[in-house]
Short mmCIF file of C-alpha atoms in Angstrom, two decimals:
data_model
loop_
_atom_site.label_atom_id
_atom_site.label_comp_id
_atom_site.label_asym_id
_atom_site.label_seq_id
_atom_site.Cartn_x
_atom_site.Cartn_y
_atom_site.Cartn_z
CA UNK A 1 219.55 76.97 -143.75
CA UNK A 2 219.43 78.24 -140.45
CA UNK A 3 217.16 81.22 -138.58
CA UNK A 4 219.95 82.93 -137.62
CA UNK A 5 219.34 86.48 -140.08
CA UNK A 6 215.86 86.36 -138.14
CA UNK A 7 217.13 86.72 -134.63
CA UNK A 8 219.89 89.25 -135.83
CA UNK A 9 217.19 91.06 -137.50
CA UNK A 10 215.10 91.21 -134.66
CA UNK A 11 217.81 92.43 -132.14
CA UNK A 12 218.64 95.45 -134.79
CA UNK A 13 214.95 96.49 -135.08
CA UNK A 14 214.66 96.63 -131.22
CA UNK A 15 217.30 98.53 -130.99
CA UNK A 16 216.45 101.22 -133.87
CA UNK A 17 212.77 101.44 -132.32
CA UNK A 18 214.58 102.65 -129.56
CA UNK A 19 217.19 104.49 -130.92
CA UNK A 20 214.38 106.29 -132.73
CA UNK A 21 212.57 107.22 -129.72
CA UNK A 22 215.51 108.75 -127.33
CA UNK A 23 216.39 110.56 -130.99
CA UNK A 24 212.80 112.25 -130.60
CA UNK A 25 212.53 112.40 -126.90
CA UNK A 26 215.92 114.36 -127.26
CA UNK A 27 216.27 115.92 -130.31
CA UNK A 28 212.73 117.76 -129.37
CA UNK A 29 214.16 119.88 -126.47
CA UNK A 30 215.02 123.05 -126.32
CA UNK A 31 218.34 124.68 -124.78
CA UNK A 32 216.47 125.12 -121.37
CA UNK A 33 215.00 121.82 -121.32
CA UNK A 34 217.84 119.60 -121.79
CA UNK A 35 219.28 121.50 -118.40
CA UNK A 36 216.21 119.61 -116.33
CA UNK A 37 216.56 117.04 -114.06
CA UNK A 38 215.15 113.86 -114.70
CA UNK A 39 213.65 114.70 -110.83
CA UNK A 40 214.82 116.36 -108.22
CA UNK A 41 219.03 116.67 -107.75
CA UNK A 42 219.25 113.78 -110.50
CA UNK A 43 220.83 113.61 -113.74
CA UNK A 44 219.49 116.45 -116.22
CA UNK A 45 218.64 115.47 -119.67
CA UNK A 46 221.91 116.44 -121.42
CA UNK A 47 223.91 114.31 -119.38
CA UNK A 48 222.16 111.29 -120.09
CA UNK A 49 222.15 112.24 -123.74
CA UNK A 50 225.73 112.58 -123.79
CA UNK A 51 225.78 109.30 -121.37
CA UNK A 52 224.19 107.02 -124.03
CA UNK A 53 225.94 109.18 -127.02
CA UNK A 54 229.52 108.03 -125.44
CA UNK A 55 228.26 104.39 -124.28
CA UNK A 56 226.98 103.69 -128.15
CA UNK A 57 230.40 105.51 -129.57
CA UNK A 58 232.27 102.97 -127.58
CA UNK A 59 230.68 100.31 -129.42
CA UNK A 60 232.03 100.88 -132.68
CA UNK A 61 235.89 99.64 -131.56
CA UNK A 62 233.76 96.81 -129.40
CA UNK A 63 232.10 95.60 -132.82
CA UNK A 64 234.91 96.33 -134.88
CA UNK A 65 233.40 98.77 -136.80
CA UNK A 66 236.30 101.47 -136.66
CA UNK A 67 237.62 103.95 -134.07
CA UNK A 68 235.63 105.85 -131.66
CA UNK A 69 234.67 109.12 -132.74
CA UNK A 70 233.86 111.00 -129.20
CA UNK A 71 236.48 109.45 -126.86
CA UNK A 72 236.29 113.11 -125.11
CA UNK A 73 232.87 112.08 -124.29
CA UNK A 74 233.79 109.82 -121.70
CA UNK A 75 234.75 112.31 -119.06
CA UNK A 76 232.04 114.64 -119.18
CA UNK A 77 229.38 111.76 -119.30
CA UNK A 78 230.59 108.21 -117.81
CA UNK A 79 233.96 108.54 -115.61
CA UNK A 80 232.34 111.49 -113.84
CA UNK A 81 228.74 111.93 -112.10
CA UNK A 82 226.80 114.69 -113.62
CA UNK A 83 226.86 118.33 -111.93
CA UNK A 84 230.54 117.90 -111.29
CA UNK A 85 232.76 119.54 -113.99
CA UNK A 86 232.41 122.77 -115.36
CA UNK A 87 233.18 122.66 -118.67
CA UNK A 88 231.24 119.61 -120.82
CA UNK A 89 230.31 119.42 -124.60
CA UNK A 90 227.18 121.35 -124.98
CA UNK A 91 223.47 121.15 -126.20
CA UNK A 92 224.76 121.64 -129.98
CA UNK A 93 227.90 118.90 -129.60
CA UNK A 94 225.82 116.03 -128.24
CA UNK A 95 223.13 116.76 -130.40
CA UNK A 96 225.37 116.25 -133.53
CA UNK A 97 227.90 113.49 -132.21
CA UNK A 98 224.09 111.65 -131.41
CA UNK A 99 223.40 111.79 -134.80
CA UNK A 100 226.99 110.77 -136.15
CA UNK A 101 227.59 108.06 -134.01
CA UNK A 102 224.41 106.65 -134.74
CA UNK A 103 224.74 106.79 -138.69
CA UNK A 104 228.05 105.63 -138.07
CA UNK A 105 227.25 102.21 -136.17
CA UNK A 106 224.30 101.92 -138.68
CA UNK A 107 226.20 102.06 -141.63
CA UNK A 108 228.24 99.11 -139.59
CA UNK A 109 225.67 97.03 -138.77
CA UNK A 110 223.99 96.65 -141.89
CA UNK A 111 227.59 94.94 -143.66
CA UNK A 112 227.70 92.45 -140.32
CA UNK A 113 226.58 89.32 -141.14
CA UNK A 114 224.95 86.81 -138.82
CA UNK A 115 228.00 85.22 -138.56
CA UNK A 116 229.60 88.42 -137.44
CA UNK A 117 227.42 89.44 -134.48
CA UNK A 118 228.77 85.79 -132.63
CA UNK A 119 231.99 86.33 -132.80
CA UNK A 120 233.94 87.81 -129.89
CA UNK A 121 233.60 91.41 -129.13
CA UNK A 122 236.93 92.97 -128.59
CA UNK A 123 236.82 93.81 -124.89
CA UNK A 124 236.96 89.38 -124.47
CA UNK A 125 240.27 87.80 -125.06
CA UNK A 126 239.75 84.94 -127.52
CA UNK A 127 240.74 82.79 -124.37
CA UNK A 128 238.27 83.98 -122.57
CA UNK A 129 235.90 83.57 -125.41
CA UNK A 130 236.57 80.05 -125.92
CA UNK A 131 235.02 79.13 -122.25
CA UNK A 132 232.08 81.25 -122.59
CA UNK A 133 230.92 82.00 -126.37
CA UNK A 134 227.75 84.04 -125.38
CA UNK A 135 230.69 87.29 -124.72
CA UNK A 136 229.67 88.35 -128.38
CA UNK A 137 228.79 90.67 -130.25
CA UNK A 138 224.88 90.33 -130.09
CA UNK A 139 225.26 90.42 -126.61
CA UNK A 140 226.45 93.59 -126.43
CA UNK A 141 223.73 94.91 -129.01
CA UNK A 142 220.98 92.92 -126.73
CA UNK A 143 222.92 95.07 -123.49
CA UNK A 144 223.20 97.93 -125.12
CA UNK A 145 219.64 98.10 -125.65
CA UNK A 146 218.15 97.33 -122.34
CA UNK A 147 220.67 100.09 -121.28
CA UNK A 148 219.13 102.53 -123.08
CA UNK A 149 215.62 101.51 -122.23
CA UNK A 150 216.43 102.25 -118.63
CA UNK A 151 217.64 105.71 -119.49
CA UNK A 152 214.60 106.09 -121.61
CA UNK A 153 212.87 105.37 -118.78
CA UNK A 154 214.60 108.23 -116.61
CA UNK A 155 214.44 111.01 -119.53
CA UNK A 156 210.56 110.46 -119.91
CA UNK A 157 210.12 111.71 -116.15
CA UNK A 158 212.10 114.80 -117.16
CA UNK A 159 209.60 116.04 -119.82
CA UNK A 160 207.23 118.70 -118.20
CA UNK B 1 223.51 73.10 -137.67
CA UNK B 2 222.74 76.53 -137.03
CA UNK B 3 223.15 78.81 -134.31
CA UNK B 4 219.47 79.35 -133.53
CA UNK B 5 220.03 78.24 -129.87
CA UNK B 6 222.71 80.90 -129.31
CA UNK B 7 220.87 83.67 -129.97
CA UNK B 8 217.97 82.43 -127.45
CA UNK B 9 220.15 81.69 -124.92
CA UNK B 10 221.36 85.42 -124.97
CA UNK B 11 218.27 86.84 -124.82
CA UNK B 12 216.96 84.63 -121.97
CA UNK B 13 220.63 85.41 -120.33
CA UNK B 14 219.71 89.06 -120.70
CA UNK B 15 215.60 88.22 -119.24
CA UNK B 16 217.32 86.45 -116.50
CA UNK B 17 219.79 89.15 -115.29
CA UNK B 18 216.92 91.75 -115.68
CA UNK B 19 214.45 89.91 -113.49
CA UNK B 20 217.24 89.15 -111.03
CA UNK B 21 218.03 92.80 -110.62
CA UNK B 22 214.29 93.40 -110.49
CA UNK B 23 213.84 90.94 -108.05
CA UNK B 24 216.23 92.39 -105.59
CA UNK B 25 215.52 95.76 -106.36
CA UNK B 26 211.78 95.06 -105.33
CA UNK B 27 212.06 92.53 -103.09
CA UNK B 28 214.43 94.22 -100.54
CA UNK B 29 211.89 97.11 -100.35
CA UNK B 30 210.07 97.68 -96.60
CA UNK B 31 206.61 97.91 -96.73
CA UNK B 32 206.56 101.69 -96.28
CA UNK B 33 209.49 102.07 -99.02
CA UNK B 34 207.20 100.29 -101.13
CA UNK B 35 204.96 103.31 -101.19
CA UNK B 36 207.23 105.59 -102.34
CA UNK B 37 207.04 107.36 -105.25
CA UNK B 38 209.69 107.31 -108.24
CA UNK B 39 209.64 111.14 -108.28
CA UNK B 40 207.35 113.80 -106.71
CA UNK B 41 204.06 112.99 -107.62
CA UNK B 42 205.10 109.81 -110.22
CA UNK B 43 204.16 106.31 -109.64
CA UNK B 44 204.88 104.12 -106.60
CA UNK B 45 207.43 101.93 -106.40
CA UNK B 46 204.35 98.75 -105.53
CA UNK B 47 202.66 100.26 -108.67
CA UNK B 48 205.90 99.35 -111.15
CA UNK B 49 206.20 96.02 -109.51
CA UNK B 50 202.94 95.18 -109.78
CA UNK B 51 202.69 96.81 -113.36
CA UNK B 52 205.77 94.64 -114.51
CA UNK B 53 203.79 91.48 -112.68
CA UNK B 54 200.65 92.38 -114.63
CA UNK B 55 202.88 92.58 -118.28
CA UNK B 56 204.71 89.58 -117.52
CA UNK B 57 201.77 87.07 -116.23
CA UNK B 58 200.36 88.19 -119.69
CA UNK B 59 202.90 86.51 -121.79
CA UNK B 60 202.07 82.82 -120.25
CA UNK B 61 199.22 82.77 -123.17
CA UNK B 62 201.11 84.68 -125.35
CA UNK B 63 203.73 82.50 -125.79
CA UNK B 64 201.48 79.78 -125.70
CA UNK B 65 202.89 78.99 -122.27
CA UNK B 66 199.14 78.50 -120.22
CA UNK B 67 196.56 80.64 -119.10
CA UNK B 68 197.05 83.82 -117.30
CA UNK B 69 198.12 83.35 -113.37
CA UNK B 70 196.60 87.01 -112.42
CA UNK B 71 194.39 88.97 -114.65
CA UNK B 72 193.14 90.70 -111.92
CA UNK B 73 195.99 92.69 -111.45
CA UNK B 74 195.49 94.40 -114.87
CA UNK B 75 192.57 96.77 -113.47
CA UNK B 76 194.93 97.56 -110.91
CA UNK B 77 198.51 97.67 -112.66
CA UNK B 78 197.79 98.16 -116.27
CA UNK B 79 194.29 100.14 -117.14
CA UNK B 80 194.16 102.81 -114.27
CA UNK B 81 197.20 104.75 -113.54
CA UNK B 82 198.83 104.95 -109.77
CA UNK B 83 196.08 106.50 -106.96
CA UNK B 84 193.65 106.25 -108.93
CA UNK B 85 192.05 103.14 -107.44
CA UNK B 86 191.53 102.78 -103.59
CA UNK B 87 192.02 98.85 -103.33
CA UNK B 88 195.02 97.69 -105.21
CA UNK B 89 196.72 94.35 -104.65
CA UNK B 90 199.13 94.19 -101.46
CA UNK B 91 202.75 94.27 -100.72
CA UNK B 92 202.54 90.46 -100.03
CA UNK B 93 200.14 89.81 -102.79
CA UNK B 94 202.52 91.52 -105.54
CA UNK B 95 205.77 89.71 -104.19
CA UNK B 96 203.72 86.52 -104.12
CA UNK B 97 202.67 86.82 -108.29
CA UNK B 98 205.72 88.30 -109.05
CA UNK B 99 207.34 85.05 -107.87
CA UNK B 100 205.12 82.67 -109.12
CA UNK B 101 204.85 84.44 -112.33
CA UNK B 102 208.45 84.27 -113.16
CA UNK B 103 208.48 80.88 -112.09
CA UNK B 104 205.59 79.99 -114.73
CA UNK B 105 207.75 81.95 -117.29
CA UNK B 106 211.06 80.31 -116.68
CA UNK B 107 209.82 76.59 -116.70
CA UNK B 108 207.77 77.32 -120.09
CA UNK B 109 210.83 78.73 -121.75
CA UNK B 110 213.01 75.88 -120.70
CA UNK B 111 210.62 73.59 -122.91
CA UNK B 112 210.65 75.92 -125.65
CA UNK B 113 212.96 74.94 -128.79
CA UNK B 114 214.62 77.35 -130.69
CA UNK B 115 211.94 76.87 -133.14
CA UNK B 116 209.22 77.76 -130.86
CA UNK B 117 211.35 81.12 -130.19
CA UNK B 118 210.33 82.16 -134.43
CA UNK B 119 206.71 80.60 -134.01
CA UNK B 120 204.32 83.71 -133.76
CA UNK B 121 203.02 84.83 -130.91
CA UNK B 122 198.98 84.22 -130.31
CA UNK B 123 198.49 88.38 -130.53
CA UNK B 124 198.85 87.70 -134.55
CA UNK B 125 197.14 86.22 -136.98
CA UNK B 126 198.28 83.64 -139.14
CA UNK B 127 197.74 86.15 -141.74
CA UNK B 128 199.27 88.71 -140.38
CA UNK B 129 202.29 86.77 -139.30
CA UNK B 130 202.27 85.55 -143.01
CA UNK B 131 203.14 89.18 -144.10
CA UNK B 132 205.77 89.71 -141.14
CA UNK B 133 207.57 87.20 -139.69
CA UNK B 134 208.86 89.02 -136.85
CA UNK B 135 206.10 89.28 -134.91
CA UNK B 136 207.45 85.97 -133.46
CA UNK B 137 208.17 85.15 -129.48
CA UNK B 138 211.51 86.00 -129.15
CA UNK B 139 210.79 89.77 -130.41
CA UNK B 140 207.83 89.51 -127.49
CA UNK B 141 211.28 88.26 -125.37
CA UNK B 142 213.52 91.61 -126.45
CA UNK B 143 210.43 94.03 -125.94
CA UNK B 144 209.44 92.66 -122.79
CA UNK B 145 213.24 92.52 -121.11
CA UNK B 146 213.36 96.42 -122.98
CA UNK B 147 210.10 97.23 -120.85
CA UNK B 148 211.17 95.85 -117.73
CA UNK B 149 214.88 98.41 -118.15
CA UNK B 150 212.92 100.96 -119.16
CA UNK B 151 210.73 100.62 -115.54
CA UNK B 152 213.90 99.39 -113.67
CA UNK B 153 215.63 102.49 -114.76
CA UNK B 154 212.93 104.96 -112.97
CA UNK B 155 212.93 102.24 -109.91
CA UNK B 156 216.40 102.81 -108.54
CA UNK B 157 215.34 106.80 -108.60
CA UNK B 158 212.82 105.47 -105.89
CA UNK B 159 215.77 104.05 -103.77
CA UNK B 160 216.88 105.99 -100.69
#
């Protein structure tokens, strides 16, 4: 018997300590606040919100956990730099597709086995895969945490 | 045979690319960019790197890697916030430990079995680690690479 449930176990408590916190740090702010910038002429608050909310929707098809369930997300908060469409979802709309993503790749996560999280995520072809096995699906949990740390990182500079 | 060693070489892969990034981020700064702050009236850009210096130099003994390289720079980097203290470490002393500190890290973690990696860390007591087994090295690994994003991610807002 192997130690592999122990490292899996530690990657998904990483990540839902920090899940946890950005849910706090974010959820807490009012309509005004989550217009401030992080500092001055940077990102404001709701665009990274909605920046990690699309990033962590776009997991579920790369961990074959099901279809994406914000794909409109991408334009107002990755393929475009903040400040530079008019019309992108608002306070309310993250705020819930937060929450719903994040039950969503919960409820995923906890019927993955260990043997699950290193097999190929489904952005590597299995070719591809074959030459370099670490392209799996703990990586992109291990990733997709330090990503969020260093937004984490940002928001906290926004608060008062 | 298990696939222990595939989960620590991803989260040393992810260490790695972190510290890399760090270590161009911080190392291409002038010694007048080095004094800049993050944000209007946030930390210095010298304070992060030596903060992340400080954290890092403290997980030679926890990992049970050696003794400590700088414990100086704790007063400095760790207990007293930014401006606070009118000597500090320099420019050249900070880019000096943070070399020889990662140095010291990476040649400890290249002897260290995947086994090791679930040992617990010397911050816990056998007792303690009795009741919760992930208190172990490689969760010191994820926190640490999460604390280094989380600092990298207010860095670059120090750039330009």
């Amino acid at each position: 018997m192997g130690n592999e449930g122990s490292y899996v176990a530690l990657g998904l408590k990483v990540w839902r300590a920090q899940i946890e916190r950005a849910g706090k740090l974010f959820g807490g702010l009012s309509s005004e606040e989550v217009l401030r910038e992080i500092a001055p002429g940077r990102n404001r608050l709701l665009y990274l919100w909605g920046h990690l909310t699309a990033i962590h929707d776009a997991m579920l098809p790369l961990l074959g956990l099901g279809e994406r369930l914000h794909p409109e997300f991408d334009v107002a908060f990755v393929s475009n730099p903040d400040k530079s469409r008019a019309g992108i979802p608002s306070h309310e709309q993250v705020r819930r597709a937060w929450n719903v993503v994040h039950a969503e790749l919960w409820k995923g996560f906890e019927k993955m086995s260990s043997s699950d999280w290193v097999q190929r995520h489904s952005a590597v072809s299995e070719e591809d895969f074959a030459k370099d096995a670490s392209r799996n699906r703990f990586s992109i949990l291990l990733s997709r945490t330090n990503h969020l740390s260093y937004h984490l990182g940002q928001a906290v500079l926004g608060l008062k």
